[in-house]
Tab-separated table of C-alpha atoms and ligand atoms in Angstrom:
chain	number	residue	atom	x	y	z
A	165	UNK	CA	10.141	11.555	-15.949
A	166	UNK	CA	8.671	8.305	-16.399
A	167	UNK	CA	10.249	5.163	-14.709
A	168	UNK	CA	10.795	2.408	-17.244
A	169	UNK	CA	10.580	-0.401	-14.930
A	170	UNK	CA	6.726	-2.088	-14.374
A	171	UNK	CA	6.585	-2.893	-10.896
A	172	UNK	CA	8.177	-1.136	-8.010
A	173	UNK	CA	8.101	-1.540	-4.512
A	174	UNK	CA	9.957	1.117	-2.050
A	175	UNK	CA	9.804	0.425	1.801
A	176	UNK	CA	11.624	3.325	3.872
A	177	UNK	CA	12.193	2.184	7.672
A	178	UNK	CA	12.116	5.586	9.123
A	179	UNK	CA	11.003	8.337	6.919
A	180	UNK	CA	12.055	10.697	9.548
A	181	UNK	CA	15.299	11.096	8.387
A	182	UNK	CA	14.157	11.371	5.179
A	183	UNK	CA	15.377	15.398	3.035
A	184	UNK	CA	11.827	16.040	2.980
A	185	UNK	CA	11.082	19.479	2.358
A	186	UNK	CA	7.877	21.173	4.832
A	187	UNK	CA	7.643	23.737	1.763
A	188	UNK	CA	4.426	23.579	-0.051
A	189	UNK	CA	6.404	24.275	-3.048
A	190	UNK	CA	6.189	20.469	-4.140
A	191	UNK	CA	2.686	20.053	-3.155
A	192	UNK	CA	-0.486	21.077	-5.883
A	193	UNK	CA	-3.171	23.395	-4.059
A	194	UNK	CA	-5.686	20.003	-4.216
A	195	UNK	CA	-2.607	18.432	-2.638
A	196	UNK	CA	-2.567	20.863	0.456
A	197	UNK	CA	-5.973	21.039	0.852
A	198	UNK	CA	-6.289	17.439	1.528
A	199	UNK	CA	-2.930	17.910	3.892
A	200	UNK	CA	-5.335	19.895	5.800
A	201	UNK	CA	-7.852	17.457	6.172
A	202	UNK	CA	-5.436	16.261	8.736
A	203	UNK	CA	-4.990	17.938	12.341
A	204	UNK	CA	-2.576	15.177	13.860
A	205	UNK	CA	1.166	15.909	13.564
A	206	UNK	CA	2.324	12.705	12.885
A	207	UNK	CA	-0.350	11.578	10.257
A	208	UNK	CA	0.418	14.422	8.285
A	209	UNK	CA	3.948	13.707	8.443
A	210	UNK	CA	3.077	10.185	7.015
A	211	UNK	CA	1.106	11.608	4.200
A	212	UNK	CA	3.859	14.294	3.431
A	213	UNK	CA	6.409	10.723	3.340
A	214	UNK	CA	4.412	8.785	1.485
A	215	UNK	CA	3.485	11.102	-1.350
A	216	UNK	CA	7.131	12.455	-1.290
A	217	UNK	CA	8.515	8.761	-2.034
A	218	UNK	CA	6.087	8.127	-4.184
A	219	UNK	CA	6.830	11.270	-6.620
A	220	UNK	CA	10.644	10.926	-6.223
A	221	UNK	CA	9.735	7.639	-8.131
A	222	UNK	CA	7.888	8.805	-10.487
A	223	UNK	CA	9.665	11.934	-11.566
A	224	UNK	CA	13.163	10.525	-9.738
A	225	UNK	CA	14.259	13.513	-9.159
A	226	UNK	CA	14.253	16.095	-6.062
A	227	UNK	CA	13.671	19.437	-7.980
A	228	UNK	CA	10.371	21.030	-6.234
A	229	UNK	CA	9.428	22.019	-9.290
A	230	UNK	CA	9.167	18.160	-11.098
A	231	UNK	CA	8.152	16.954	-8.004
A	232	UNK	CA	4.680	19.262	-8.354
A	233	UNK	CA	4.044	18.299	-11.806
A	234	UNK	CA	2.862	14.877	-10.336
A	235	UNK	CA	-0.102	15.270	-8.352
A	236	UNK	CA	-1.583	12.381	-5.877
A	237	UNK	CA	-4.820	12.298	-3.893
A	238	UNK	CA	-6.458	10.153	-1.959
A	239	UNK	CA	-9.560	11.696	-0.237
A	240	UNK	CA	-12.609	11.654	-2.140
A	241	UNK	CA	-15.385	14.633	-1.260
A	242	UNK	CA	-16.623	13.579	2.131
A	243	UNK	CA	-13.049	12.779	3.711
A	244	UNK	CA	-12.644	9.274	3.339
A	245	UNK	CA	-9.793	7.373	2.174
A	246	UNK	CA	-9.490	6.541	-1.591
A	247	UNK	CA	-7.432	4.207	-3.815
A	248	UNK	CA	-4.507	6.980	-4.422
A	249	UNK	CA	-5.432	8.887	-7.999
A	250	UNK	CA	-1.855	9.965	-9.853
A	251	UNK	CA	-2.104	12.847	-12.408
A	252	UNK	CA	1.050	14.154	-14.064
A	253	UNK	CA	0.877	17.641	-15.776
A	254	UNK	CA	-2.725	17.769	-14.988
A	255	UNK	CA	-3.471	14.405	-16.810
A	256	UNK	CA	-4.056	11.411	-15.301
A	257	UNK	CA	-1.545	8.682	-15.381
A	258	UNK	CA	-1.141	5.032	-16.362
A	259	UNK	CA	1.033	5.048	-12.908
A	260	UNK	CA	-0.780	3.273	-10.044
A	261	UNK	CA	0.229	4.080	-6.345
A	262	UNK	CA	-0.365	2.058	-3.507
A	263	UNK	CA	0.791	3.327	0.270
A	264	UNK	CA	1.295	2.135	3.375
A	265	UNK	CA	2.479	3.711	6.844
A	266	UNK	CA	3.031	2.142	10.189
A	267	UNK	CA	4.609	4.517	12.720
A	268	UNK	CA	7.283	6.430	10.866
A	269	UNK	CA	7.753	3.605	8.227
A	270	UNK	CA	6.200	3.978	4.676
A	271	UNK	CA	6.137	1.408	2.256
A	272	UNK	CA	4.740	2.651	-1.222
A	273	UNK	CA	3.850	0.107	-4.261
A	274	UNK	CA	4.191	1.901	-8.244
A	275	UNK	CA	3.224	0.228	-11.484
A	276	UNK	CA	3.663	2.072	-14.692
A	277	UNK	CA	1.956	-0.265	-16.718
A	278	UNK	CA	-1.876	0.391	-15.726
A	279	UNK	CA	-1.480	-2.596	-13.391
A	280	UNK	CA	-3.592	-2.385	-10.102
A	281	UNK	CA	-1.427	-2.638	-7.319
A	282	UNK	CA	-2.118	-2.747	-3.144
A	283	UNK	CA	0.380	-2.535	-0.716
A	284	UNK	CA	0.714	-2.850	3.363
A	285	UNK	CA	2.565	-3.141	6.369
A	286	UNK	CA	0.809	-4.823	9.245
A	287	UNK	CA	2.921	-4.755	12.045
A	288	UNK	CA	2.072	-5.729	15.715
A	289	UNK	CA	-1.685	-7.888	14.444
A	290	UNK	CA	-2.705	-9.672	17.835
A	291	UNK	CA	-2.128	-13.630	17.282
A	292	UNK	CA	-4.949	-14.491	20.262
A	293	UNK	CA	-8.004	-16.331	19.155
A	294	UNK	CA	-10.628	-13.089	20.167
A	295	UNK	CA	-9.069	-11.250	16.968
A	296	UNK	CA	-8.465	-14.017	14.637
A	297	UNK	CA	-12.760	-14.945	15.623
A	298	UNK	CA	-13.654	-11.179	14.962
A	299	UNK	CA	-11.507	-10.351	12.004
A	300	UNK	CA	-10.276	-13.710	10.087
A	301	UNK	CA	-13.110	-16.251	7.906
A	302	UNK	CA	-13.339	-19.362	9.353
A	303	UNK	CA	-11.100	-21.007	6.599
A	304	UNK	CA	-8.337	-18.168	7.988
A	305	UNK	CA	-8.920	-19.246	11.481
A	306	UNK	CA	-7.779	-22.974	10.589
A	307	UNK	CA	-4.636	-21.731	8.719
A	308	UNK	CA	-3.982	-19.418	11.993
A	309	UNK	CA	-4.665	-22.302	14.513
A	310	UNK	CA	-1.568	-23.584	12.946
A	311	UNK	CA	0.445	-21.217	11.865
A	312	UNK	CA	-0.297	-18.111	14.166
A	313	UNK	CA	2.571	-16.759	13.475
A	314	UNK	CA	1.169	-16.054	10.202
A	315	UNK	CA	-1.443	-13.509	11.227
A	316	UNK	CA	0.856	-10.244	10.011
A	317	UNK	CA	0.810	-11.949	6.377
A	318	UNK	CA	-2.557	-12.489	6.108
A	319	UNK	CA	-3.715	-9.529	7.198
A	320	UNK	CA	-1.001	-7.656	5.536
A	321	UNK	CA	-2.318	-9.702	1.810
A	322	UNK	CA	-5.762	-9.094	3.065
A	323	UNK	CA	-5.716	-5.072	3.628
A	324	UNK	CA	-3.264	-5.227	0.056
A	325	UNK	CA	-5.445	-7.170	-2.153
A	326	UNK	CA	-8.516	-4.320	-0.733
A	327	UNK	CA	-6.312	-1.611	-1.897
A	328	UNK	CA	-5.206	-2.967	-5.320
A	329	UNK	CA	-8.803	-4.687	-6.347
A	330	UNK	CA	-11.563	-3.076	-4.303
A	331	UNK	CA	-14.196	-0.597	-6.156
A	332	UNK	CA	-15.463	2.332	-3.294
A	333	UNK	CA	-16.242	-0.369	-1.102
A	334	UNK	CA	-15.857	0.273	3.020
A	335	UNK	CA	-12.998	-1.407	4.221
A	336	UNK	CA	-14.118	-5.163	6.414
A	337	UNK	CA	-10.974	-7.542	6.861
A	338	UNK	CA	-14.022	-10.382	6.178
A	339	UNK	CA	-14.680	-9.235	3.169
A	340	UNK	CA	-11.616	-10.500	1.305
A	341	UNK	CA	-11.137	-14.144	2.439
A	342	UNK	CA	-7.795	-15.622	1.388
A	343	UNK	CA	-7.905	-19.237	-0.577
A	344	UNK	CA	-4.491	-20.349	-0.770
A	345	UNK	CA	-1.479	-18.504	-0.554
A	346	UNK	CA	2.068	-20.440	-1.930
A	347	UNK	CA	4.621	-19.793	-4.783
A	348	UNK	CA	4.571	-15.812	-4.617
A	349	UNK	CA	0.747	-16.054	-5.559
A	350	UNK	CA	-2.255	-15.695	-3.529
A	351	UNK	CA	-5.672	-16.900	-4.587
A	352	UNK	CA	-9.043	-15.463	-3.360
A	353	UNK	CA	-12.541	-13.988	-3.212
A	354	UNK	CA	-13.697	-10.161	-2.106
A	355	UNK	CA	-16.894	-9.536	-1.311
A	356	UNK	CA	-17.799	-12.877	-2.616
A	357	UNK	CA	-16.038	-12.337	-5.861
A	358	UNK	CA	-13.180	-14.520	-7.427
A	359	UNK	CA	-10.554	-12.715	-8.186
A	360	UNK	CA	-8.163	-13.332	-10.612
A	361	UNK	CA	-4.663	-15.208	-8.868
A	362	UNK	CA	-2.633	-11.967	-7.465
A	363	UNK	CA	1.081	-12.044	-7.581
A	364	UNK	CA	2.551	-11.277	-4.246
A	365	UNK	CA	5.220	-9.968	-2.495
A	366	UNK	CA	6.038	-10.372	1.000
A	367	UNK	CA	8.669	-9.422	3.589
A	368	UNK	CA	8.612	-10.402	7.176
A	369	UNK	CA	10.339	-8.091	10.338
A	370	UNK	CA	10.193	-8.937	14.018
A	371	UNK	CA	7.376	-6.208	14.118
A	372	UNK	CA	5.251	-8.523	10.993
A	373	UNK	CA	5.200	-8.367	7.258
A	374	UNK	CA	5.262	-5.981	4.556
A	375	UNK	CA	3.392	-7.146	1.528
A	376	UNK	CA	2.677	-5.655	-1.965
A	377	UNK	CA	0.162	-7.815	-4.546
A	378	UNK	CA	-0.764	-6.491	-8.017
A	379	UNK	CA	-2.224	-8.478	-10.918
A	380	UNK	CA	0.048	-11.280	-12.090
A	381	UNK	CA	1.227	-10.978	-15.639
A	382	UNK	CA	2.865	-13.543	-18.238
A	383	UNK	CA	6.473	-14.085	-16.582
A	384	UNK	CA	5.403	-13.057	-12.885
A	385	UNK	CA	6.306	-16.450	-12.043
A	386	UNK	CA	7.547	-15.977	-9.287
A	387	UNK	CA	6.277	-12.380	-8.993
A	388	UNK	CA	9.144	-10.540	-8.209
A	389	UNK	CA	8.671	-6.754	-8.603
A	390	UNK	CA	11.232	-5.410	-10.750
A	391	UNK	CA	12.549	-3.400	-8.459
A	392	UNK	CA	12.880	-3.777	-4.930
A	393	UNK	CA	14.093	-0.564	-2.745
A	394	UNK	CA	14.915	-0.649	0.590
A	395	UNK	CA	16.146	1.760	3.049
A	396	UNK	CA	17.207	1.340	6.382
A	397	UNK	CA	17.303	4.957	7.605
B	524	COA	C1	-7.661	1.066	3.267
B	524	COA	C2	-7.601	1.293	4.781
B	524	COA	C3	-8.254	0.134	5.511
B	524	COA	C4	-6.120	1.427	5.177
B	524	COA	O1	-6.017	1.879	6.500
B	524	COA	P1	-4.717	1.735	7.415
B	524	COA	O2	-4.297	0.318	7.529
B	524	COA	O3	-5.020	2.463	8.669
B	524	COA	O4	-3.628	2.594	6.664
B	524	COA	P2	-2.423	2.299	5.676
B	524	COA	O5	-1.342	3.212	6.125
B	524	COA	O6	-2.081	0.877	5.481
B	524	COA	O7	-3.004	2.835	4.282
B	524	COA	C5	-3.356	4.179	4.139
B	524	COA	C6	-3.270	4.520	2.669
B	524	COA	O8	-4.160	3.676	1.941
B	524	COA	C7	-4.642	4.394	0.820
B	524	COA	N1	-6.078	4.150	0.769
B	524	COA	C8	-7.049	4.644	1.570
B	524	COA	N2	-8.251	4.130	1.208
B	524	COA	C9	-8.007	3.314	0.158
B	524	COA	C10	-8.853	2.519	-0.660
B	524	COA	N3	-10.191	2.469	-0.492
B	524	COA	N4	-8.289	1.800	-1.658
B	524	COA	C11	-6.947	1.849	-1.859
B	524	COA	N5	-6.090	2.591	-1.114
B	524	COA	C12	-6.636	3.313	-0.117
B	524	COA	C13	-4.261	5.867	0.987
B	524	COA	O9	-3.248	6.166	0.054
B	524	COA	C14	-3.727	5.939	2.397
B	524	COA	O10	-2.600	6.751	2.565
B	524	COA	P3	-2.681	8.378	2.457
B	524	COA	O11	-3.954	8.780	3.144
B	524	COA	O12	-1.454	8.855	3.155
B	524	COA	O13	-2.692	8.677	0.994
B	524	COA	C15	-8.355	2.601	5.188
B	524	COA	O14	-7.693	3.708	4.634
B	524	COA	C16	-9.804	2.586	4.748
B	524	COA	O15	-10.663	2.071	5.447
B	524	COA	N6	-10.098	3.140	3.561
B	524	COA	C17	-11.437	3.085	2.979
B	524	COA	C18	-12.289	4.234	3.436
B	524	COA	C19	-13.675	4.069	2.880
B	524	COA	O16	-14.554	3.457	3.467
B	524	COA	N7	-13.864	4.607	1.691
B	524	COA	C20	-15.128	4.483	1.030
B	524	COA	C21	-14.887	4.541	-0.451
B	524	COA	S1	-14.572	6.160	-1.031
């Protein structure tokens, strides 16, 4: 069941058109039960995709029944959103899940190796100066003032490096402040702590980037996951 490979990162365009089966037979009971946190059609169609790709990797295989030996949540008590927790056979994992959705596109981030990882797809961020003065340090606001174009990747590496390296806190774009980005590494603080340099991946669409970082290991250089999957669908 176990994928060999280190780093993966799997970005599916339109998970619509994706075999995904509506049966709860793939799904653990702590699985459904946080489905049903969620009333809205589509956002439970994006956590049905998401934790669908994200078992197909583990287990890579289709079969209902390997499928619901992996378990991932994301919800802790009160509702709230939650660094994804992967347990196979009841145990937990050294398999680290990130996830992303933007409309019907999921893009999901798997280590096997422990590693944190953080993944996201920031499509459509508002280049104006309003949102780069409420959402972006001033340092960011003097990269954007010349490179506006730019605002999908930072806040793409921003929302990424919160998922892979925050601990419980709420989510504030100020709170991680990017450093330097350049050579498939990013450099930076969150919530006023250094972080260790983060090896990143990034790719850019008309609608803005896609970007997965997880913590850079001897011979990430450049930090290339070991796998890249894309589908077009
Ligand atoms: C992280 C966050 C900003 C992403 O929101 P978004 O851009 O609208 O959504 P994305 O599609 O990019 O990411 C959603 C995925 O991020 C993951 N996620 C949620 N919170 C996370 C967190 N704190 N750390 C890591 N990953 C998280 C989940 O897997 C979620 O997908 P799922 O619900 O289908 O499993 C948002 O989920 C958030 O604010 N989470 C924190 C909530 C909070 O305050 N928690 C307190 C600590 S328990």
């Amino acid at each position: 069941m176990m994928n060999a490979l280190a780093r993966l990162v799997r970005y599916v365009a339109d998970a619509g058109q994706l075999p995904i089966s509506y049966s709860a037979a793939w799904l653990s009971e702590a699985e459904r039960a946080e489905l049903d946190f969620f009333t809205h059609a589509d956002r439970r169609r994006q956590w049905l995709s998401g934790r669908w790709i994200a078992k197909r990797l583990v287990t890579r295989s289709s079969d209902a029944g390997q499928l619901r030996r992996v378990e991932i949540l994301s919800r802790s008590a009160d509702g709230l959103g939650k660094s994804p927790k992967v347990l196979v056979d009841g145990q937990m994992a050294s398999i680290r899940i990130s996830l992303s959705h933007a409309g019907g596109a999921v893009l999901v981030g798997m280590t096997t190796d422990a590693t944190s990882i953080g993944v996201d797809l920031a499509w459509d961020v508002p280049q104006d100066r309003q949102f780069s003065a409420a959402w972006f340090t001033e340092r960011e606001q003097a990269w954007l003032a010349e490179r506006p174009e730019s605002a999908s990747l930072l806040w793409g590496l921003k929302e990424a490096i919160f998922k892979s390296q925050g601990s419980g806190q709420a989510w504030n774009p100020r709170g991680v402040e990017i450093e330097s980005y350049c050579d498939h590494q990013v450099r930076c603080t969150l919530f006023g702590r250094q972080l260790a340099p983060l090896a990143v991946w990034a790719r850019h669409s008309h609608r803005g980037a896609a970007t997965a970082v997880w913590q850079s290991a001897a011979g990430d250089t450049p930090a290339y996951p070991q796998q890249e999957l894309s589908s077009c669908l």
